[in-house]
């Protein structure tokens, strides 16, 4: 089987698997997040934190709960890092420097998982398990909770109540994320992914090409140079490292796990609003945008111009040999279409147009299918903007799911859409305006600009992947990117909840002959088109200075 055929089989089998679990997983999440019963474990948690699980919160109280929980999480994670040398299982490591601790705490609390350090050389086991791993669950659960609260804004009428954040958080963590992670961990271990307490003094031999490196746990720094991998994860090489992604089929499993919850949440949405077709329409928009991304990224990598690339049939620079171009392009698309940050190839080595597509995936707002929870409410806000635009075209007050989209609602939606572009463009412009941040670029000209643009795009959209080639472990980048991660996470959440509160107070309007059908292919195309047009108008000048300029050079 040729590499192209294998790549097509890989993608098709992945899409089939996601389609098969869409209904059962979506229905499970619907039952979990809308149940009126609380089991003993849940009640014990509610008693411990002093919460009445049967009380509900208006949108502002819900938002305050999100912020309070996240602030406490930030302080605890920051403290764990700064006190690392005094904790158990510290592996003899020093306290994490203050600017790195700030950046890391902001990253994991904001569900970004950006890492400006080498994991095995910076963090002890307790900080990894009790700090970073915990935030991997609860920060994702925050996204699910906000998504469900947002959907309640469409479902409910003449009320200010959107549910209880603490109940939604608990159920998302213990009944959705933890079970899927437990099963996924067993499957990955069966595939050869290592799960252990590594001895930092142990001697490990890593071979790359004709050279062999012997050193610490995985001889990380030299292995990175030899194996052509990039930073992130415990072993710094992320999912390009065989300890974290052992074979081609574990690569398939990891991509599946990246996409499965976010792609199933539209089913939950359809069940909640009582119109399953609405859920299918939303997942169809996600699917259209995802397929465009996968096709464009793969085409850019396979059809790369250049003597060497044409001779071997594709651009193999920075690609892990075990996976090849097609499967690496699929992983890159999946990770930038979602708030994941994991990588199995070197994005800085992608073709100029391939790198541009990866940036566009994040600039779209990571809605195809997007982050866990954040992808759903981001896509629904784009649907709100679309019906508003459609209403202007026909001179009719726009409606979506029986709720009018008036001045207040469109202000919330517009501000939501403008937050991350402002952070990306202001952050990139600031970095390029000063000599110190510019010195962090590994490459001059357009490619160096792309490295900076990618970093701020990834941070502001809470993605966490790195273009690499940029030295970001400095005071400027640690502080600036940390601010972008926090503002890019919590300002949109506040605006989404504000919009949900405004919708929940309304009395639904009946469907009439002038109501725009929002479950048909026409609407799917409109949402996809509006999304791409808005992104193109916002980011084209920046892309023209970076990857597009490099591509036509």
Short mmCIF file of C-alpha atoms in Angstrom, two decimals:
data_model
loop_
_atom_site.label_atom_id
_atom_site.label_comp_id
_atom_site.label_asym_id
_atom_site.label_seq_id
_atom_site.Cartn_x
_atom_site.Cartn_y
_atom_site.Cartn_z
CA UNK A 1 0.00 0.00 0.00
CA UNK A 2 1.43 3.38 -1.03
CA UNK A 3 1.82 6.22 1.43
CA UNK A 4 -0.98 8.24 -0.18
CA UNK A 5 -3.41 5.32 -0.05
CA UNK A 6 -2.41 4.59 3.54
CA UNK A 7 -2.97 8.22 4.43
CA UNK A 8 -6.46 8.18 2.90
CA UNK A 9 -7.32 4.96 4.75
CA UNK A 10 -6.02 6.53 7.98
CA UNK A 11 -8.23 9.63 7.60
CA UNK A 12 -11.35 7.77 6.41
CA UNK A 13 -11.14 5.21 9.23
CA UNK A 14 -10.76 8.04 11.74
CA UNK A 15 -13.83 9.86 10.40
CA UNK A 16 -15.85 6.64 10.44
CA UNK A 17 -14.87 5.98 14.07
CA UNK A 18 -15.83 9.53 15.10
CA UNK A 19 -19.17 9.13 13.31
CA UNK A 20 -19.85 5.84 15.11
CA UNK A 21 -19.34 7.32 18.59
CA UNK A 22 -21.01 10.67 17.83
CA UNK A 23 -24.50 9.58 18.91
CA UNK A 24 -23.73 7.34 21.92
CA UNK A 25 -21.14 9.68 23.43
CA UNK A 26 -23.23 12.76 22.72
CA UNK A 27 -26.27 11.12 24.34
CA UNK A 28 -24.17 10.07 27.33
CA UNK A 29 -22.97 13.62 27.88
CA UNK A 30 -26.56 14.86 27.53
CA UNK A 31 -27.74 12.49 30.27
CA UNK A 32 -24.81 13.25 32.56
CA UNK A 33 -24.97 17.03 32.29
CA UNK A 34 -28.75 17.34 32.51
CA UNK A 35 -29.52 14.83 35.25
CA UNK A 36 -31.35 16.03 38.36
CA UNK A 37 -29.89 13.26 40.52
CA UNK A 38 -26.62 13.39 42.46
CA UNK A 39 -24.77 10.24 43.49
CA UNK A 40 -22.98 9.79 46.81
CA UNK A 41 -19.57 10.80 45.49
CA UNK A 42 -20.97 13.98 44.00
CA UNK A 43 -22.86 14.87 47.17
CA UNK A 44 -19.68 14.35 49.18
CA UNK A 45 -17.83 16.80 46.93
CA UNK A 46 -20.62 19.36 47.20
CA UNK A 47 -20.64 19.12 51.00
CA UNK A 48 -16.85 19.48 51.11
CA UNK A 49 -16.92 22.73 49.11
CA UNK A 50 -20.12 24.04 50.68
CA UNK A 51 -22.32 24.01 47.56
CA UNK A 52 -26.04 23.39 47.29
CA UNK A 53 -26.27 21.28 44.11
CA UNK A 54 -29.96 22.02 43.65
CA UNK A 55 -29.50 25.79 43.51
CA UNK A 56 -28.89 27.55 40.20
CA UNK A 57 -26.90 30.60 39.18
CA UNK A 58 -27.55 33.55 36.90
CA UNK A 59 -24.93 34.19 34.25
CA UNK A 60 -22.89 36.68 36.28
CA UNK A 61 -22.72 34.34 39.28
CA UNK A 62 -21.80 31.44 37.00
CA UNK A 63 -19.00 33.56 35.52
CA UNK A 64 -17.76 34.55 38.98
CA UNK A 65 -17.63 30.88 39.95
CA UNK A 66 -15.54 30.10 36.85
CA UNK A 67 -13.14 32.93 37.65
CA UNK A 68 -12.89 32.07 41.35
CA UNK A 69 -12.16 28.42 40.65
CA UNK A 70 -9.58 29.34 38.01
CA UNK A 71 -7.88 31.90 40.26
CA UNK A 72 -7.52 29.36 43.07
CA UNK A 73 -6.19 26.82 40.55
CA UNK A 74 -3.68 29.35 39.25
CA UNK A 75 -2.37 30.20 42.73
CA UNK A 76 -2.07 26.55 43.74
CA UNK A 77 -0.23 25.60 40.55
CA UNK A 78 2.08 28.60 40.79
CA UNK A 79 2.83 27.76 44.43
CA UNK A 80 3.58 24.10 43.66
CA UNK A 81 6.16 25.14 41.08
CA UNK A 82 7.84 27.74 43.27
CA UNK A 83 8.04 25.33 46.24
CA UNK A 84 9.06 22.32 44.16
CA UNK A 85 12.40 21.73 45.92
CA UNK A 86 10.56 21.30 49.24
CA UNK A 87 8.02 18.77 47.95
CA UNK A 88 8.11 15.01 47.67
CA UNK A 89 9.07 13.42 44.35
CA UNK A 90 10.89 16.58 43.28
CA UNK A 91 13.63 14.57 41.52
CA UNK A 92 16.21 16.92 43.02
CA UNK A 93 15.04 19.77 40.79
CA UNK A 94 15.21 23.43 41.77
CA UNK A 95 12.14 25.66 42.12
CA UNK A 96 10.70 26.70 38.78
CA UNK A 97 11.76 30.31 37.97
CA UNK A 98 9.04 32.84 38.68
CA UNK A 99 8.38 33.92 35.09
CA UNK A 100 8.27 30.28 33.93
CA UNK A 101 5.95 29.39 36.82
CA UNK A 102 3.66 32.30 35.87
CA UNK A 103 3.58 31.23 32.23
CA UNK A 104 2.97 27.57 33.07
CA UNK A 105 0.24 28.28 35.63
CA UNK A 106 -1.52 30.57 33.15
CA UNK A 107 -1.13 27.97 30.41
CA UNK A 108 -2.59 24.97 32.21
CA UNK A 109 -5.37 26.85 34.02
CA UNK A 110 -6.41 28.35 30.66
CA UNK A 111 -6.45 24.84 29.11
CA UNK A 112 -3.65 25.86 26.74
CA UNK A 113 -0.88 23.48 27.89
CA UNK A 114 1.79 25.63 26.26
CA UNK A 115 5.21 24.71 27.63
CA UNK A 116 8.21 27.04 27.48
CA UNK A 117 10.48 24.52 29.22
CA UNK A 118 11.75 20.96 28.96
CA UNK A 119 9.41 18.85 31.07
CA UNK A 120 11.73 16.20 32.47
CA UNK A 121 14.42 18.76 33.32
CA UNK A 122 12.12 21.28 35.02
CA UNK A 123 9.17 19.59 36.76
CA UNK A 124 9.19 16.89 39.43
CA UNK A 125 6.62 14.09 39.56
CA UNK A 126 4.41 15.74 42.19
CA UNK A 127 4.11 18.99 40.24
CA UNK A 128 3.42 17.02 37.07
CA UNK A 129 0.75 14.84 38.70
CA UNK A 130 -0.75 17.10 41.35
CA UNK A 131 -0.53 20.29 39.32
CA UNK A 132 -0.34 19.94 35.56
CA UNK A 133 -2.27 16.68 35.16
CA UNK A 134 -5.09 17.88 37.43
CA UNK A 135 -5.46 21.03 35.35
CA UNK A 136 -5.57 18.93 32.18
CA UNK A 137 -8.86 17.59 33.51
CA UNK A 138 -10.50 20.45 35.38
CA UNK A 139 -9.64 23.21 32.89
CA UNK A 140 -11.20 21.09 30.14
CA UNK A 141 -14.20 20.47 32.41
CA UNK A 142 -14.60 24.25 32.75
CA UNK A 143 -14.97 24.44 28.96
CA UNK A 144 -17.65 21.74 28.95
CA UNK A 145 -19.50 23.45 31.81
CA UNK A 146 -19.54 26.81 30.01
CA UNK A 147 -20.71 25.16 26.77
CA UNK A 148 -23.64 23.50 28.55
CA UNK A 149 -24.54 26.75 30.33
CA UNK A 150 -24.42 28.53 26.98
CA UNK A 151 -26.81 26.01 25.38
CA UNK A 152 -29.18 26.47 28.33
CA UNK A 153 -29.46 30.09 27.24
CA UNK A 154 -31.26 28.87 24.10
CA UNK A 155 -33.31 26.26 25.94
CA UNK A 156 -34.64 28.33 28.82
CA UNK A 157 -37.09 31.21 28.76
CA UNK A 158 -37.94 34.12 31.04
CA UNK A 159 -35.23 33.23 33.54
CA UNK A 160 -31.76 34.34 34.57
CA UNK A 161 -30.60 30.88 35.66
CA UNK A 162 -28.08 28.88 33.62
CA UNK A 163 -27.41 25.99 36.00
CA UNK A 164 -24.80 25.42 38.69
CA UNK A 165 -21.13 25.69 37.69
CA UNK A 166 -19.93 23.43 40.49
CA UNK A 167 -22.32 20.65 39.50
CA UNK A 168 -21.41 20.94 35.82
CA UNK A 169 -17.68 20.97 36.65
CA UNK A 170 -17.91 17.90 38.88
CA UNK A 171 -19.93 15.85 36.43
CA UNK A 172 -17.79 16.77 33.43
CA UNK A 173 -14.65 15.76 35.32
CA UNK A 174 -15.75 12.52 36.95
CA UNK A 175 -18.31 11.18 34.48
CA UNK A 176 -16.87 12.24 31.13
CA UNK A 177 -13.17 13.14 31.14
CA UNK A 178 -11.77 10.72 33.71
CA UNK A 179 -13.46 7.58 32.32
CA UNK A 180 -12.39 8.34 28.74
CA UNK A 181 -8.84 9.15 29.91
CA UNK A 182 -8.62 5.91 31.91
CA UNK A 183 -9.65 3.77 28.95
CA UNK A 184 -7.42 5.76 26.60
CA UNK A 185 -4.42 5.35 28.92
CA UNK A 186 -4.84 1.56 29.00
CA UNK A 187 -5.10 1.41 25.22
CA UNK A 188 -2.00 3.57 24.77
CA UNK A 189 0.00 1.50 27.27
CA UNK A 190 -1.01 -1.62 25.36
CA UNK A 191 0.44 0.07 22.29
CA UNK A 192 3.78 0.69 23.95
CA UNK A 193 3.40 4.13 25.49
CA UNK A 194 5.43 4.25 28.72
CA UNK A 195 3.79 4.96 32.08
CA UNK A 196 6.29 4.96 34.95
CA UNK A 197 8.23 6.95 37.54
CA UNK A 198 11.46 7.59 35.65
CA UNK A 199 14.70 7.89 37.63
CA UNK A 200 16.36 11.17 36.60
CA UNK A 201 19.78 9.63 37.23
CA UNK A 202 19.10 6.63 35.03
CA UNK A 203 21.20 6.31 31.91
CA UNK A 204 19.16 6.09 28.72
CA UNK A 205 20.49 5.61 25.24
CA UNK A 206 18.74 7.30 22.32
CA UNK A 207 19.79 6.65 18.75
CA UNK A 208 19.14 8.97 15.80
CA UNK A 209 20.54 8.17 12.40
CA UNK A 210 24.10 6.99 12.84
CA UNK A 211 24.59 8.70 16.21
CA UNK A 212 23.84 7.54 19.73
CA UNK A 213 23.32 9.79 22.73
CA UNK A 214 23.54 8.63 26.34
CA UNK A 215 22.32 10.76 29.20
CA UNK A 216 19.45 11.39 31.59
CA UNK A 217 15.93 9.94 31.40
CA UNK A 218 15.75 10.13 27.63
CA UNK A 219 18.83 12.19 26.82
CA UNK A 220 16.28 14.79 25.85
CA UNK A 221 18.24 17.79 24.62
CA UNK A 222 20.56 15.91 22.29
CA UNK A 223 17.80 13.53 21.22
CA UNK A 224 15.75 16.50 20.06
CA UNK A 225 18.59 17.62 17.80
CA UNK A 226 19.15 14.10 16.46
CA UNK A 227 15.56 13.04 15.95
CA UNK A 228 14.30 16.38 14.62
CA UNK A 229 11.45 16.74 17.10
CA UNK A 230 9.95 19.72 18.89
CA UNK A 231 9.19 20.76 22.45
CA UNK A 232 6.29 19.92 24.69
CA UNK A 233 5.12 17.02 26.81
CA UNK A 234 7.12 15.33 29.52
CA UNK A 235 9.90 14.22 27.16
CA UNK A 236 9.99 17.53 25.27
CA UNK A 237 9.54 15.76 21.93
CA UNK A 238 5.81 15.39 22.60
CA UNK A 239 3.94 12.87 20.43
CA UNK A 240 6.94 12.47 18.13
CA UNK A 241 8.71 10.64 20.97
CA UNK A 242 8.22 6.84 20.95
CA UNK A 243 7.62 6.89 24.73
CA UNK A 244 4.56 9.10 24.14
CA UNK A 245 3.43 7.87 20.72
CA UNK A 246 4.86 4.46 20.03
CA UNK A 247 3.40 3.29 16.72
CA UNK A 248 1.22 4.27 13.79
CA UNK A 249 -1.92 2.98 15.50
CA UNK A 250 -1.22 4.83 18.75
CA UNK A 251 -0.94 7.89 16.53
CA UNK A 252 -4.46 7.08 15.26
CA UNK A 253 -5.72 6.64 18.83
CA UNK A 254 -4.25 9.97 19.94
CA UNK A 255 -5.89 11.88 17.10
CA UNK A 256 -9.18 10.12 17.85
CA UNK A 257 -8.97 11.16 21.52
CA UNK A 258 -8.16 14.74 20.51
CA UNK A 259 -11.36 14.97 18.44
CA UNK A 260 -13.89 12.64 20.05
CA UNK A 261 -15.47 14.80 22.80
CA UNK A 262 -15.56 18.04 20.84
CA UNK A 263 -17.06 16.33 17.78
CA UNK A 264 -19.75 14.64 19.90
CA UNK A 265 -20.88 17.72 21.84
CA UNK A 266 -23.06 18.96 18.92
CA UNK A 267 -25.19 15.86 19.49
CA UNK A 268 -25.56 16.92 23.12
CA UNK A 269 -26.56 20.38 21.89
CA UNK A 270 -29.19 18.92 19.55
CA UNK A 271 -30.66 16.84 22.35
CA UNK A 272 -30.80 19.81 24.71
CA UNK A 273 -32.60 22.11 22.27
CA UNK A 274 -34.96 19.29 21.29
CA UNK A 275 -33.95 19.40 17.62
CA UNK A 276 -31.36 16.80 16.67
CA UNK A 277 -31.08 18.29 13.18
CA UNK A 278 -29.63 21.46 14.72
CA UNK A 279 -26.84 19.37 16.21
CA UNK A 280 -26.20 17.71 12.87
CA UNK A 281 -25.98 21.12 11.19
CA UNK A 282 -23.37 22.33 13.69
CA UNK A 283 -21.24 19.19 13.37
CA UNK A 284 -21.56 19.49 9.57
CA UNK A 285 -20.05 23.00 9.67
CA UNK A 286 -17.24 21.65 11.85
CA UNK A 287 -16.71 18.79 9.40
CA UNK A 288 -16.58 21.07 6.35
CA UNK A 289 -13.97 23.34 7.93
CA UNK A 290 -11.95 20.35 9.19
CA UNK A 291 -11.89 18.62 5.81
CA UNK A 292 -10.81 21.86 4.11
CA UNK A 293 -7.96 22.14 6.61
CA UNK A 294 -6.83 18.53 6.32
CA UNK A 295 -6.92 18.67 2.51
CA UNK A 296 -5.05 21.97 2.32
CA UNK A 297 -2.37 20.98 4.84
CA UNK A 298 -1.74 17.61 3.20
CA UNK A 299 -1.67 19.11 -0.28
CA UNK A 300 0.83 21.78 0.80
CA UNK A 301 3.13 19.17 2.31
CA UNK A 302 2.87 16.60 -0.47
CA UNK A 303 3.10 19.05 -3.39
CA UNK A 304 5.88 21.17 -1.93
CA UNK A 305 8.08 22.68 -4.60
CA UNK A 306 11.82 22.05 -4.42
CA UNK A 307 14.27 19.52 -5.81
CA UNK A 308 14.61 17.37 -2.70
CA UNK A 309 10.92 17.43 -1.81
CA UNK A 310 9.92 16.52 -5.36
CA UNK A 311 12.47 13.71 -5.43
CA UNK A 312 11.12 12.02 -2.29
CA UNK A 313 7.49 12.80 -3.08
CA UNK A 314 6.77 15.20 -0.21
CA UNK A 315 8.27 17.58 2.31
CA UNK A 316 9.77 15.23 4.90
CA UNK A 317 11.73 17.83 6.85
CA UNK A 318 10.69 17.77 10.50
CA UNK A 319 8.41 14.75 9.99
CA UNK A 320 8.70 11.65 12.17
CA UNK A 321 9.63 8.75 9.89
CA UNK A 322 7.25 6.33 11.63
CA UNK A 323 4.20 8.39 10.65
CA UNK A 324 5.04 9.99 7.30
CA UNK A 325 3.70 13.17 5.72
CA UNK A 326 0.00 12.35 5.44
CA UNK A 327 -0.48 11.15 9.03
CA UNK A 328 1.66 13.99 10.37
CA UNK A 329 -0.43 16.52 8.44
CA UNK A 330 -3.58 14.95 9.88
CA UNK A 331 -2.18 15.22 13.41
CA UNK A 332 -1.15 18.83 12.81
CA UNK A 333 -4.62 19.73 11.53
CA UNK A 334 -6.33 17.98 14.45
CA UNK A 335 -4.18 19.67 17.06
CA UNK A 336 -4.59 23.18 15.62
CA UNK A 337 -8.31 22.74 14.98
CA UNK A 338 -8.68 21.98 18.69
CA UNK A 339 -7.25 23.40 21.92
CA UNK A 340 -4.75 20.57 22.20
CA UNK A 341 -1.17 21.65 21.59
CA UNK A 342 0.21 18.15 21.09
CA UNK A 343 2.37 17.69 17.98
CA UNK A 344 4.01 14.76 16.25
CA UNK A 345 6.00 16.77 13.70
CA UNK A 346 8.00 19.99 13.56
CA UNK A 347 5.59 22.77 12.51
CA UNK A 348 8.46 25.19 11.93
CA UNK A 349 9.62 22.88 9.13
CA UNK A 350 6.26 22.82 7.36
CA UNK A 351 6.00 24.48 3.98
CA UNK A 352 5.04 28.14 4.06
CA UNK A 353 1.49 27.42 2.93
CA UNK A 354 1.22 24.37 5.21
CA UNK A 355 2.20 26.52 8.17
CA UNK A 356 -0.30 29.18 7.06
CA UNK A 357 -3.13 26.63 7.16
CA UNK A 358 -2.17 25.59 10.69
CA UNK A 359 -2.30 29.22 11.78
CA UNK A 360 -5.65 29.69 10.03
CA UNK A 361 -7.03 26.71 11.96
CA UNK A 362 -6.42 28.60 15.18
CA UNK A 363 -7.41 32.00 13.79
CA UNK A 364 -10.82 30.59 12.88
CA UNK A 365 -11.30 30.24 16.63
CA UNK A 366 -10.67 26.49 16.93
CA UNK A 367 -14.27 25.56 16.22
CA UNK A 368 -13.82 22.58 13.89
CA UNK A 369 -14.47 20.81 16.23
CA UNK A 370 -12.52 23.06 18.57
CA UNK A 371 -11.56 22.73 22.18
CA UNK A 372 -13.47 20.62 24.66
CA UNK A 373 -16.59 22.73 25.17
CA UNK A 374 -15.07 25.93 23.81
CA UNK A 375 -15.42 24.64 20.25
CA UNK A 376 -19.18 24.24 20.66
CA UNK A 377 -19.93 27.62 22.17
CA UNK A 378 -17.53 29.28 19.72
CA UNK A 379 -19.33 27.70 16.76
CA UNK A 380 -22.73 28.62 18.17
CA UNK A 381 -21.64 32.25 18.48
CA UNK A 382 -20.55 32.15 14.83
CA UNK A 383 -24.01 30.78 14.02
CA UNK A 384 -25.52 33.75 15.89
CA UNK A 385 -23.40 36.16 13.81
CA UNK A 386 -24.48 34.34 10.64
CA UNK A 387 -28.21 34.65 11.33
CA UNK A 388 -27.64 38.33 12.13
CA UNK A 389 -25.94 38.86 8.78
CA UNK A 390 -28.73 36.91 7.04
CA UNK A 391 -31.35 39.01 8.81
CA UNK A 392 -29.73 42.21 7.55
CA UNK A 393 -29.87 40.86 4.00
CA UNK A 394 -33.64 40.30 4.05
CA UNK A 395 -34.57 43.17 6.36
CA UNK A 396 -35.91 40.92 9.13
CA UNK A 397 -35.08 40.69 12.82
CA UNK A 398 -32.73 37.70 13.03
CA UNK A 399 -33.66 34.68 15.12
CA UNK A 400 -31.81 31.55 16.15
CA UNK A 401 -33.58 28.65 17.84
CA UNK A 402 -36.52 30.86 18.67
CA UNK A 403 -34.47 33.63 20.27
CA UNK A 404 -34.15 37.09 18.74
CA UNK A 405 -30.67 38.36 18.02
CA UNK A 406 -30.93 42.03 18.89
CA UNK A 407 -28.45 44.78 19.68
CA UNK A 408 -27.47 43.37 23.09
CA UNK A 409 -26.92 39.85 21.76
CA UNK A 410 -24.87 40.89 18.74
CA UNK A 411 -22.67 43.13 20.91
CA UNK A 412 -21.77 40.13 23.07
CA UNK A 413 -21.16 37.98 19.95
CA UNK A 414 -19.06 40.66 18.23
CA UNK A 415 -16.89 41.31 21.27
CA UNK A 416 -16.40 37.56 21.67
CA UNK A 417 -15.13 37.33 18.10
CA UNK A 418 -12.82 40.36 18.44
CA UNK A 419 -11.00 39.36 21.65
CA UNK A 420 -8.51 36.85 20.24
CA UNK A 421 -7.67 38.78 17.03
CA UNK A 422 -6.88 41.84 19.17
CA UNK A 423 -4.60 39.78 21.43
CA UNK A 424 -2.86 38.08 18.49
CA UNK A 425 -2.21 41.23 16.49
CA UNK A 426 -1.29 43.51 19.41
CA UNK A 427 0.99 40.85 20.90
CA UNK A 428 2.74 40.17 17.59
CA UNK A 429 3.15 43.88 16.85
CA UNK A 430 4.61 44.50 20.31
CA UNK A 431 7.11 41.67 19.94
CA UNK A 432 8.22 42.90 16.53
CA UNK A 433 8.58 46.48 17.76
CA UNK A 434 11.40 45.74 20.21
CA UNK A 435 14.87 44.37 19.60
CA UNK A 436 14.88 41.93 22.54
CA UNK A 437 11.87 39.86 21.44
CA UNK A 438 13.05 39.96 17.82
CA UNK A 439 16.34 38.36 18.87
CA UNK A 440 14.37 35.28 19.89
CA UNK A 441 13.56 34.51 16.25
CA UNK A 442 15.62 31.64 14.87
CA UNK A 443 15.08 32.80 11.29
CA UNK A 444 15.16 36.23 9.63
CA UNK A 445 12.53 37.81 7.44
CA UNK A 446 9.06 36.43 6.76
CA UNK A 447 9.68 33.05 8.40
CA UNK A 448 10.86 34.66 11.62
CA UNK A 449 7.73 36.82 11.62
CA UNK A 450 5.66 33.65 11.15
CA UNK A 451 7.28 32.16 14.25
CA UNK A 452 6.19 35.13 16.36
CA UNK A 453 2.71 35.27 14.78
CA UNK A 454 2.21 31.55 15.41
CA UNK A 455 3.24 31.88 19.08
CA UNK A 456 0.73 34.64 19.82
CA UNK A 457 -1.97 32.91 17.76
CA UNK A 458 -1.46 29.69 19.69
CA UNK A 459 -1.45 31.40 23.09
CA UNK A 460 -4.40 33.73 22.47
CA UNK A 461 -6.56 30.90 21.14
CA UNK A 462 -5.52 28.57 23.98
CA UNK A 463 -4.05 26.05 21.57
CA UNK A 464 -0.61 25.39 23.03
CA UNK A 465 1.20 24.04 19.98
CA UNK A 466 4.42 25.75 18.95
CA UNK A 467 5.76 26.70 15.54
CA UNK A 468 9.09 26.42 17.34
CA UNK A 469 12.24 28.07 16.06
CA UNK A 470 11.47 30.87 18.50
CA UNK A 471 13.13 31.23 21.92
CA UNK A 472 10.13 31.90 24.14
CA UNK A 473 11.55 31.05 27.57
CA UNK A 474 12.37 34.70 28.27
CA UNK A 475 10.83 37.29 30.55
CA UNK A 476 9.06 39.05 27.70
CA UNK A 477 7.52 36.00 26.04
CA UNK A 478 6.67 34.22 29.30
CA UNK A 479 4.78 37.25 30.63
CA UNK A 480 3.23 38.36 27.33
CA UNK A 481 2.09 34.91 26.24
CA UNK A 482 0.79 34.18 29.74
CA UNK A 483 -1.37 37.31 29.59
CA UNK A 484 -2.65 36.31 26.15
CA UNK A 485 -3.55 32.84 27.41
CA UNK A 486 -5.51 34.17 30.40
CA UNK A 487 -7.30 36.95 28.52
CA UNK A 488 -7.92 34.71 25.51
CA UNK A 489 -9.57 32.13 27.75
CA UNK A 490 -11.62 34.07 30.26
CA UNK A 491 -12.79 37.17 28.36
CA UNK A 492 -14.57 34.99 25.76
CA UNK A 493 -16.06 32.86 28.55
CA UNK A 494 -17.51 35.94 30.26
CA UNK A 495 -18.92 37.22 26.96
CA UNK A 496 -20.38 33.80 26.06
CA UNK A 497 -22.10 33.56 29.44
CA UNK A 498 -23.36 37.13 29.10
CA UNK A 499 -24.90 36.24 25.74
CA UNK A 500 -26.43 33.08 27.24
CA UNK A 501 -27.96 35.12 30.07
CA UNK A 502 -29.46 37.57 27.58
CA UNK A 503 -30.97 34.73 25.55
CA UNK A 504 -32.35 32.93 28.61
CA UNK A 505 -34.36 36.00 29.64
CA UNK A 506 -36.24 36.09 26.34
CA UNK A 507 -39.61 34.63 25.47
CA UNK A 508 -39.20 32.38 22.42
CA UNK A 509 -40.72 33.64 19.20
CA UNK A 510 -42.78 31.21 17.11
CA UNK A 511 -41.45 29.91 13.82
CA UNK A 512 -42.92 31.71 10.82
CA UNK A 513 -42.59 31.71 7.04
CA UNK A 514 -39.82 34.30 7.34
CA UNK A 515 -37.72 32.29 9.82
CA UNK A 516 -34.35 31.23 8.43
CA UNK A 517 -34.06 27.41 8.57
CA UNK A 518 -30.88 26.69 10.54
CA UNK A 519 -30.70 22.93 10.03
CA UNK A 520 -30.32 22.77 6.25
CA UNK A 521 -27.21 22.59 4.02
CA UNK A 522 -27.78 26.21 3.01
CA UNK A 523 -27.19 27.34 6.60
CA UNK A 524 -24.19 25.04 6.97
CA UNK A 525 -22.61 26.72 3.96
CA UNK A 526 -23.48 30.18 5.24
CA UNK A 527 -21.85 29.61 8.64
CA UNK A 528 -18.71 28.16 7.05
CA UNK A 529 -18.56 31.06 4.60
CA UNK A 530 -19.10 33.77 7.20
CA UNK A 531 -16.43 32.17 9.40
CA UNK A 532 -13.82 32.10 6.64
CA UNK A 533 -14.64 35.62 5.41
CA UNK A 534 -14.40 37.13 8.89
CA UNK A 535 -11.07 35.42 9.51
CA UNK A 536 -9.68 36.39 6.10
CA UNK A 537 -10.60 40.04 6.58
CA UNK A 538 -9.10 40.09 10.07
CA UNK A 539 -5.83 38.23 9.59
CA UNK A 540 -4.93 38.49 5.89
CA UNK A 541 -2.52 41.45 6.35
CA UNK A 542 -0.60 39.59 9.06
CA UNK A 543 -0.51 36.37 7.02
CA UNK A 544 0.67 38.37 4.00
CA UNK A 545 3.71 39.54 5.98
CA UNK A 546 4.56 36.02 7.13
CA UNK A 547 3.76 32.67 5.47
CA UNK A 548 2.23 34.11 2.29
CA UNK A 549 5.23 36.37 1.65
CA UNK A 550 7.54 33.42 2.26
CA UNK A 551 5.50 31.23 -0.08
CA UNK A 552 5.87 33.57 -3.05
CA UNK A 553 9.49 34.49 -2.35
#
